[in-house]
Amino acid sequence: MDFGSDRRATINDVARHAGVAVKTVSRVLNGERAVSDTTRTRVQASIQALDYRPNAAARVLRKRVSRSIAYVCEDIAEPVQARLAGAIEAVAVEADAAMTVSVTHHDPAREQSVIESLLSRQVDGIVLWPTGVRSRFLERLGRIVPVVCVDRPIPGVETDSVFCDNQRGAEEGVSALIAAGHRRIAFVGDLPELFTQAERFTGYKQSLYAAGLAPDDRLVFRRRQDIPALAKQLAYWQLLPDPPTAIFAASSLSATTLVRTLPATADLQLVGFDDFPLADVVRGGISVISQEVPTMGTAAAQAIFRRLSGDRTGFTHTRVPPTFIPRNLVVRADRQSESFSRR
Amino acid sequence: MDFGSDRRATINDVARHAGVAVKTVSRVLNGERAVSDTTRTRVQASIQALDYRPNAAARVLRKRVSRSIAYVCEDIAEPVQARLAGAIEAVAVEADAAMTVSVTHHDPAREQSVIESLLSRQVDGIVLWPTGVRSRFLERLGRIVPVVCVDRPIPGVETDSVFCDNQRGAEEGVSALIAAGHRRIAFVGDLPELFTQAERFTGYKQSLYAAGLAPDDRLVFRRRQDIPALAKQLAYWQLLPDPPTAIFAASSLSATTLVRTLPATADLQLVGFDDFPLADVVRGGISVISQEVPTMGTAAAQAIFRRLSGDRTGFTHTRVPPTFIPRNLVVRADRQSESFSRR
DNA sequence: GTGAAAGCGCTAACAT
DNA sequence: ATGTTAGCGCTTTCAC
């Protein structure tokens, strides 16, 4: 075991081997046209013979671009963030660039430190899934390197962005429940201060409003949740004179926790935001609003490369509409005893 | 928008600003001790004042190490591979290194091309989830840079490795079924030529053998699978004079496809290899053998850094035992009509 | 179409 | 404890 102990060939070695100047080798490497076919062939043969690989560090030092983009997210093990990584990587390799992945674990301090490290490494751009905490550092970041925010913005800081159209998605899901005859629809979500949660809640209320249904604060649960907390909430709902017949779960965590909490026989229709594995199976199939993750990742990475190719126009804000996947959503005649307006 | 147009400060600027030589700044940057406290403080102040960030490219060019490791996998969106990425990244940041992620999509040609690109970028080591196809290139790779294989080896090539103990895991799962009174246990797996599948099948047979149960080829299904194919196989099994009462699914894909295929009422006990979301819920809870992904990722990344810190001893081969998670595994008295040996 | 020389920003080697 | 010089491997500039 003796990694690279035999000094790797440099451009000088290739030039000597081919009997040309280094600049000529450089021209071949970079596909510049001002090289005769014979020279080019000879140089390429020498490259082969010496197993030469250009030293990216030297090239970066000289050209000041690294052909590498960074993806900074909260948790690469989380399915949506992992799939986004796949889409970004695909665009990167296509552009002959590398993708580094850094993880913040929702920690603003770590967010700053990993980004500092990336800047030191001369990354050409950053796809950022922000922690959602503003800072002087993040305010200036966009001046140093192209930044595209995904999932949510940096509060108070404008960057290029690619978000899911959360409100529209939620509207679609809740409207489907209304169309299926539900009039009492509960909302289960995460902390209200989260950007995506706020948008989805707005969509929920908007759909109720459009259908002429009165919102009811008692049907809204927006807290960090676990099975005991949800069990308690469900028990409370059952005691209401007019209990909910359906629940809109504003995150896949909410939806899966509900699945684990609800008795198998509970007569409650579920719609969830974000698809999740086996959503097609549990409780006879749960309808979901599914984010178009590949589309979002591709758009985010392309936004970076657009900036790199010199585009200095204003910020672009892309909203990717999610897809509603109906599953086991049957119209329930018994729930339509009262007439009400429907979209 | 004008990324970094104002030339970024260099070590020269800092030296001038602090009134010292560049080498002194370099010493402060690298934490060398041979600097007086007063100079150090002054240099650090200048670094702050100029918002100086060392240029990693120049450093890499000079020091010949990049403090970056590569994770090359088949599909970063796949849960196990994504979680492994998280564990590797954690070790990397701890070592002040970056992690790049490259994806092969099971394509040996792409595997080679992404690795070539990484070598050009001077990565210090590679954690490789191989496509499983041998090549001259991969044979030589270990001579150029430290390589740790995860999940499976490069056929015919020895490297450091961190694998799941597939056989032992399968034995544990099948033994649990036997202990619960099952005598007719079917095997559902992916293509037999896959390394992990072969090991898990060995474990399955070994458990049957140890319990004195006769293996039955009719109960073995090892093919690329979908719902129609599995439905056909299940129908066939039901027609046997002695149909299986349990199934060992050798991958989470097999297990989830079975869940989608089996009628809800089917009286078949399932044990799966690899945990999967909602395995605790579907069919009353499915027992699984769960890989210790964080342990594996940490071990793999550490193996790289061990090599980087100069360890040139022989290859290490780490087998991480998976954990059996019993769920809803009841001993079925009616299945114990015949006596048989049990471990 | 090709080449020589300078220099990107840093650190190793060798002063002092 | 601090400084000077050379050079890592490449591309840029400018010659020819």
Tab-separated table of N, CA, C and O in Angstrom, chain A residues 103-183:
chain	number	residue	atom	x	y	z
A	103	VAL	N	-23.836	19.048	5.806
A	103	VAL	CA	-25.044	18.858	6.605
A	103	VAL	C	-25.035	19.831	7.776
A	103	VAL	O	-24.014	20.002	8.446
A	104	THR	N	-26.168	20.477	8.014
A	104	THR	CA	-26.230	21.485	9.086
A	104	THR	C	-26.893	20.961	10.356
A	104	THR	O	-26.729	21.563	11.418
A	105	HIS	N	-27.680	19.892	10.241
A	105	HIS	CA	-28.440	19.404	11.399
A	105	HIS	C	-29.242	20.526	12.047
A	105	HIS	O	-29.313	20.621	13.278
A	106	HIS	N	-29.831	21.373	11.228
A	106	HIS	CA	-30.695	22.466	11.695
A	106	HIS	C	-29.964	23.489	12.559
A	106	HIS	O	-30.595	24.295	13.234
A	107	ASP	N	-28.667	23.469	12.551
A	107	ASP	CA	-27.899	24.331	13.453
A	107	ASP	C	-27.291	25.507	12.677
A	107	ASP	O	-26.410	25.321	11.842
A	108	PRO	N	-27.764	26.737	12.948
A	108	PRO	CA	-27.263	27.906	12.215
A	108	PRO	C	-25.750	28.080	12.320
A	108	PRO	O	-25.108	28.510	11.361
A	109	ALA	N	-25.183	27.760	13.470
A	109	ALA	CA	-23.730	27.913	13.626
A	109	ALA	C	-22.996	26.954	12.688
A	109	ALA	O	-22.016	27.311	12.033
A	110	ARG	N	-23.502	25.737	12.642
A	110	ARG	CA	-22.899	24.765	11.746
A	110	ARG	C	-23.122	25.175	10.293
A	110	ARG	O	-22.249	25.001	9.449
A	111	GLU	N	-24.284	25.718	10.022
A	111	GLU	CA	-24.579	26.209	8.672
A	111	GLU	C	-23.491	27.187	8.237
A	111	GLU	O	-22.913	27.076	7.147
A	112	GLN	N	-23.191	28.135	9.105
A	112	GLN	CA	-22.167	29.111	8.756
A	112	GLN	C	-20.800	28.450	8.609
A	112	GLN	O	-20.071	28.717	7.641
A	113	SER	N	-20.461	27.586	9.525
A	113	SER	CA	-19.097	27.033	9.475
A	113	SER	C	-18.890	26.134	8.255
A	113	SER	O	-17.842	26.171	7.623
A	114	VAL	N	-19.896	25.338	7.892
A	114	VAL	CA	-19.690	24.505	6.703
A	114	VAL	C	-19.623	25.375	5.447
A	114	VAL	O	-18.831	25.105	4.538
A	115	ILE	N	-20.401	26.438	5.413
A	115	ILE	CA	-20.361	27.297	4.233
A	115	ILE	C	-19.020	28.023	4.149
A	115	ILE	O	-18.433	28.153	3.068
A	116	GLU	N	-18.504	28.476	5.298
A	116	GLU	CA	-17.171	29.107	5.308
A	116	GLU	C	-16.144	28.148	4.702
A	116	GLU	O	-15.311	28.526	3.877
A	117	SER	N	-16.219	26.915	5.139
A	117	SER	CA	-15.277	25.916	4.637
A	117	SER	C	-15.432	25.732	3.129
A	117	SER	O	-14.452	25.597	2.390
A	118	LEU	N	-16.676	25.749	2.669
A	118	LEU	CA	-16.916	25.580	1.237
A	118	LEU	C	-16.370	26.762	0.444
A	118	LEU	O	-15.817	26.592	-0.649
A	119	LEU	N	-16.523	27.957	0.976
A	119	LEU	CA	-16.010	29.141	0.290
A	119	LEU	C	-14.496	29.041	0.159
A	119	LEU	O	-13.915	29.377	-0.874
A	120	SER	N	-13.883	28.578	1.208
A	120	SER	CA	-12.446	28.377	1.183
A	120	SER	C	-12.066	27.407	0.057
A	120	SER	O	-11.030	27.549	-0.582
A	121	ARG	N	-12.928	26.459	-0.160
A	121	ARG	CA	-12.675	25.458	-1.197
A	121	ARG	C	-13.085	25.944	-2.583
A	121	ARG	O	-13.133	25.154	-3.529
A	122	GLN	N	-13.454	27.177	-2.671
A	122	GLN	CA	-13.734	27.793	-3.972
A	122	GLN	C	-14.922	27.194	-4.699
A	122	GLN	O	-14.916	27.146	-5.937
A	123	VAL	N	-15.919	26.709	-3.972
A	123	VAL	CA	-17.071	26.175	-4.688
A	123	VAL	C	-17.662	27.259	-5.574
A	123	VAL	O	-17.659	28.441	-5.220
A	124	ASP	N	-18.183	26.838	-6.710
A	124	ASP	CA	-18.686	27.808	-7.680
A	124	ASP	C	-20.097	28.276	-7.357
A	124	ASP	O	-20.554	29.294	-7.878
A	125	GLY	N	-20.794	27.498	-6.532
A	125	GLY	CA	-22.161	27.868	-6.188
A	125	GLY	C	-22.671	26.983	-5.076
A	125	GLY	O	-22.093	25.927	-4.800
A	126	ILE	N	-23.757	27.433	-4.447
A	126	ILE	CA	-24.295	26.693	-3.312
A	126	ILE	C	-25.796	26.525	-3.467
A	126	ILE	O	-26.522	27.513	-3.644
A	127	VAL	N	-26.255	25.286	-3.422
A	127	VAL	CA	-27.680	25.017	-3.276
A	127	VAL	C	-27.923	24.844	-1.782
A	127	VAL	O	-27.393	23.924	-1.161
A	128	LEU	N	-28.695	25.751	-1.229
A	128	LEU	CA	-28.821	25.823	0.229
A	128	LEU	C	-30.241	25.523	0.688
A	128	LEU	O	-31.198	26.161	0.250
A	129	TRP	N	-30.345	24.552	1.575
A	129	TRP	CA	-31.595	24.260	2.294
A	129	TRP	C	-31.405	24.942	3.642
A	129	TRP	O	-30.805	24.357	4.552
A	130	PRO	N	-31.854	26.174	3.790
A	130	PRO	CA	-31.431	26.987	4.938
A	130	PRO	C	-31.999	26.453	6.254
A	130	PRO	O	-33.062	25.827	6.270
A	131	THR	N	-31.296	26.768	7.326
A	131	THR	CA	-31.853	26.444	8.641
A	131	THR	C	-33.021	27.361	8.964
A	131	THR	O	-33.819	27.065	9.843
A	132	GLY	N	-33.084	28.490	8.250
A	132	GLY	CA	-34.195	29.414	8.466
A	132	GLY	C	-33.893	30.490	9.487
A	132	GLY	O	-34.796	31.197	9.919
A	133	VAL	N	-32.618	30.604	9.846
A	133	VAL	CA	-32.228	31.649	10.792
A	133	VAL	C	-31.361	32.675	10.064
A	133	VAL	O	-30.370	32.323	9.430
A	134	ARG	N	-31.766	33.922	10.173
A	134	ARG	CA	-31.071	34.991	9.486
A	134	ARG	C	-29.737	35.301	10.165
A	134	ARG	O	-29.575	35.076	11.357
A	135	SER	N	-28.788	35.829	9.413
A	135	SER	CA	-27.512	36.239	10.002
A	135	SER	C	-26.808	37.203	9.061
A	135	SER	O	-27.075	37.220	7.856
A	136	ARG	N	-25.919	38.015	9.619
A	136	ARG	CA	-25.140	38.929	8.795
A	136	ARG	C	-24.382	38.135	7.738
A	136	ARG	O	-24.252	38.547	6.593
A	137	PHE	N	-23.863	37.009	8.157
A	137	PHE	CA	-23.084	36.180	7.241
A	137	PHE	C	-23.910	35.776	6.022
A	137	PHE	O	-23.476	35.936	4.878
A	138	LEU	N	-25.102	35.258	6.265
A	138	LEU	CA	-25.936	34.807	5.150
A	138	LEU	C	-26.360	35.981	4.274
A	138	LEU	O	-26.525	35.831	3.057
A	139	GLU	N	-26.531	37.149	4.891
A	139	GLU	CA	-26.904	38.319	4.099
A	139	GLU	C	-25.836	38.647	3.060
A	139	GLU	O	-26.135	39.072	1.959
A	140	ARG	N	-24.578	38.439	3.443
A	140	ARG	CA	-23.485	38.787	2.520
A	140	ARG	C	-23.126	37.653	1.568
A	140	ARG	O	-22.464	37.863	0.556
A	141	LEU	N	-23.568	36.452	1.920
A	141	LEU	CA	-23.144	35.265	1.172
A	141	LEU	C	-23.397	35.394	-0.327
A	141	LEU	O	-22.533	35.072	-1.156
A	142	GLY	N	-24.579	35.876	-0.669
A	142	GLY	CA	-24.959	35.972	-2.068
A	142	GLY	C	-24.070	36.892	-2.884
A	142	GLY	O	-24.092	36.855	-4.117
A	143	ARG	N	-23.291	37.717	-2.214
A	143	ARG	CA	-22.376	38.605	-2.917
A	143	ARG	C	-21.070	37.897	-3.285
A	143	ARG	O	-20.305	38.354	-4.134
A	144	ILE	N	-20.817	36.798	-2.579
A	144	ILE	CA	-19.553	36.094	-2.766
A	144	ILE	C	-19.690	34.989	-3.797
A	144	ILE	O	-18.783	34.735	-4.586
A	145	VAL	N	-20.835	34.333	-3.783
A	145	VAL	CA	-21.004	33.140	-4.603
A	145	VAL	C	-22.492	32.981	-4.921
A	145	VAL	O	-23.336	33.409	-4.132
A	146	PRO	N	-22.818	32.431	-6.082
A	146	PRO	CA	-24.238	32.226	-6.382
A	146	PRO	C	-24.883	31.260	-5.382
A	146	PRO	O	-24.306	30.221	-5.063
A	147	VAL	N	-26.045	31.633	-4.891
A	147	VAL	CA	-26.761	30.820	-3.913
A	147	VAL	C	-28.188	30.599	-4.408
A	147	VAL	O	-28.840	31.526	-4.869
A	148	VAL	N	-28.643	29.372	-4.334
A	148	VAL	CA	-30.041	29.073	-4.612
A	148	VAL	C	-30.635	28.424	-3.383
A	148	VAL	O	-30.130	27.404	-2.911
A	149	CYS	N	-31.685	29.013	-2.848
A	149	CYS	CA	-32.349	28.416	-1.695
A	149	CYS	C	-33.404	27.415	-2.157
A	149	CYS	O	-34.130	27.665	-3.124
A	150	VAL	N	-33.464	26.301	-1.464
A	150	VAL	CA	-34.497	25.309	-1.740
A	150	VAL	C	-35.304	25.073	-0.472
A	150	VAL	O	-34.819	25.289	0.634
A	151	ASP	N	-36.513	24.635	-0.672
A	151	ASP	CA	-37.480	24.326	0.387
A	151	ASP	C	-38.003	25.561	1.094
A	151	ASP	O	-39.191	25.675	1.321
A	152	ARG	N	-37.103	26.452	1.483
A	152	ARG	CA	-37.531	27.681	2.164
A	152	ARG	C	-36.474	28.752	1.996
A	152	ARG	O	-35.338	28.457	1.684
A	153	PRO	N	-36.874	30.011	2.223
A	153	PRO	CA	-35.911	31.104	2.024
A	153	PRO	C	-35.059	31.317	3.274
A	153	PRO	O	-35.332	30.764	4.336
A	154	ILE	N	-34.013	32.105	3.112
A	154	ILE	CA	-33.351	32.696	4.270
A	154	ILE	C	-34.194	33.906	4.649
A	154	ILE	O	-34.392	34.800	3.822
A	155	PRO	N	-34.726	33.947	5.860
A	155	PRO	CA	-35.620	35.050	6.215
A	155	PRO	C	-34.950	36.403	5.965
A	155	PRO	O	-33.824	36.636	6.404
A	156	GLY	N	-35.617	37.241	5.218
A	156	GLY	CA	-35.112	38.586	5.002
A	156	GLY	C	-33.989	38.706	4.001
A	156	GLY	O	-33.418	39.775	3.833
A	157	VAL	N	-33.645	37.628	3.333
A	157	VAL	CA	-32.559	37.681	2.356
A	157	VAL	C	-33.070	37.146	1.033
A	157	VAL	O	-33.634	36.059	0.975
A	158	GLU	N	-32.862	37.917	-0.018
A	158	GLU	CA	-33.321	37.440	-1.318
A	158	GLU	C	-32.210	36.706	-2.048
A	158	GLU	O	-31.063	37.172	-2.105
A	159	THR	N	-32.542	35.556	-2.568
A	159	THR	CA	-31.635	34.769	-3.407
A	159	THR	C	-32.475	34.159	-4.518
A	159	THR	O	-33.701	34.221	-4.470
A	160	ASP	N	-31.824	33.560	-5.495
A	160	ASP	CA	-32.587	32.686	-6.378
A	160	ASP	C	-33.223	31.613	-5.506
A	160	ASP	O	-32.651	31.208	-4.484
A	161	SER	N	-34.397	31.138	-5.891
A	161	SER	CA	-35.041	30.144	-5.037
A	161	SER	C	-35.854	29.153	-5.855
A	161	SER	O	-36.335	29.467	-6.942
A	162	VAL	N	-35.957	27.962	-5.324
A	162	VAL	CA	-36.809	26.916	-5.894
A	162	VAL	C	-37.577	26.290	-4.751
A	162	VAL	O	-37.007	25.561	-3.930
A	163	PHE	N	-38.856	26.600	-4.682
A	163	PHE	CA	-39.680	26.060	-3.602
A	163	PHE	C	-40.822	25.242	-4.172
A	163	PHE	O	-41.223	25.429	-5.317
A	164	CYS	N	-41.351	24.395	-3.320
A	164	CYS	CA	-42.599	23.714	-3.643
A	164	CYS	C	-43.736	24.704	-3.487
A	164	CYS	O	-43.695	25.591	-2.634
A	165	ASP	N	-44.748	24.584	-4.314
A	165	ASP	CA	-45.916	25.441	-4.137
A	165	ASP	C	-46.791	24.826	-3.050
A	165	ASP	O	-47.766	24.128	-3.326
A	166	ASN	N	-46.406	25.117	-1.822
A	166	ASN	CA	-47.048	24.466	-0.681
A	166	ASN	C	-48.524	24.821	-0.543
A	166	ASN	O	-49.358	23.958	-0.272
A	167	GLN	N	-48.812	26.090	-0.744
A	167	GLN	CA	-50.200	26.497	-0.548
A	167	GLN	C	-51.120	25.822	-1.557
A	167	GLN	O	-52.121	25.222	-1.199
A	168	ARG	N	-50.714	25.879	-2.808
A	168	ARG	CA	-51.536	25.266	-3.852
A	168	ARG	C	-51.708	23.777	-3.611
A	168	ARG	O	-52.786	23.220	-3.774
A	169	GLY	N	-50.615	23.115	-3.184
A	169	GLY	CA	-50.704	21.688	-2.897
A	169	GLY	C	-51.701	21.404	-1.793
A	169	GLY	O	-52.540	20.504	-1.907
A	170	ALA	N	-51.606	22.180	-0.722
A	170	ALA	CA	-52.521	21.967	0.399
A	170	ALA	C	-53.961	22.216	-0.030
A	170	ALA	O	-54.882	21.471	0.339
A	171	GLU	N	-54.148	23.260	-0.830
A	171	GLU	CA	-55.507	23.538	-1.317
A	171	GLU	C	-56.071	22.344	-2.074
A	171	GLU	O	-57.214	21.947	-1.887
A	172	GLU	N	-55.218	21.784	-2.914
A	172	GLU	CA	-55.686	20.663	-3.718
A	172	GLU	C	-56.080	19.474	-2.837
A	172	GLU	O	-57.115	18.840	-3.038
A	173	GLY	N	-55.251	19.193	-1.843
A	173	GLY	CA	-55.534	18.061	-0.964
A	173	GLY	C	-56.798	18.277	-0.156
A	173	GLY	O	-57.652	17.372	-0.069
A	174	VAL	N	-56.951	19.468	0.402
A	174	VAL	CA	-58.125	19.732	1.229
A	174	VAL	C	-59.375	19.783	0.358
A	174	VAL	O	-60.441	19.277	0.744
A	175	SER	N	-59.236	20.365	-0.813
A	175	SER	CA	-60.391	20.412	-1.719
A	175	SER	C	-60.871	19.011	-2.089
A	175	SER	O	-62.072	18.773	-2.233
A	176	ALA	N	-59.903	18.106	-2.235
A	176	ALA	CA	-60.291	16.734	-2.567
A	176	ALA	C	-61.124	16.135	-1.437
A	176	ALA	O	-62.096	15.405	-1.675
A	177	LEU	N	-60.734	16.446	-0.194
A	177	LEU	CA	-61.509	15.947	0.942
A	177	LEU	C	-62.908	16.559	0.941
A	177	LEU	O	-63.909	15.869	1.194
A	178	ILE	N	-62.972	17.835	0.627
A	178	ILE	CA	-64.275	18.502	0.591
A	178	ILE	C	-65.148	17.888	-0.507
A	178	ILE	O	-66.315	17.572	-0.302
A	179	ALA	N	-64.510	17.672	-1.651
A	179	ALA	CA	-65.255	17.080	-2.767
A	179	ALA	C	-65.746	15.688	-2.417
A	179	ALA	O	-66.761	15.218	-2.951
A	180	ALA	N	-65.041	15.020	-1.510
A	180	ALA	CA	-65.454	13.673	-1.117
A	180	ALA	C	-66.536	13.714	-0.038
A	180	ALA	O	-66.924	12.685	0.503
A	181	GLY	N	-66.967	14.900	0.294
A	181	GLY	CA	-68.102	15.004	1.195
A	181	GLY	C	-67.769	15.404	2.617
A	181	GLY	O	-68.660	15.475	3.471
A	182	HIS	N	-66.499	15.675	2.885
A	182	HIS	CA	-66.126	16.022	4.268
A	182	HIS	C	-66.380	17.494	4.548
A	182	HIS	O	-66.091	18.356	3.717
A	183	ARG	N	-66.939	17.764	5.714
A	183	ARG	CA	-67.155	19.146	6.120
A	183	ARG	C	-66.332	19.488	7.356
A	183	ARG	O	-66.117	20.652	7.651
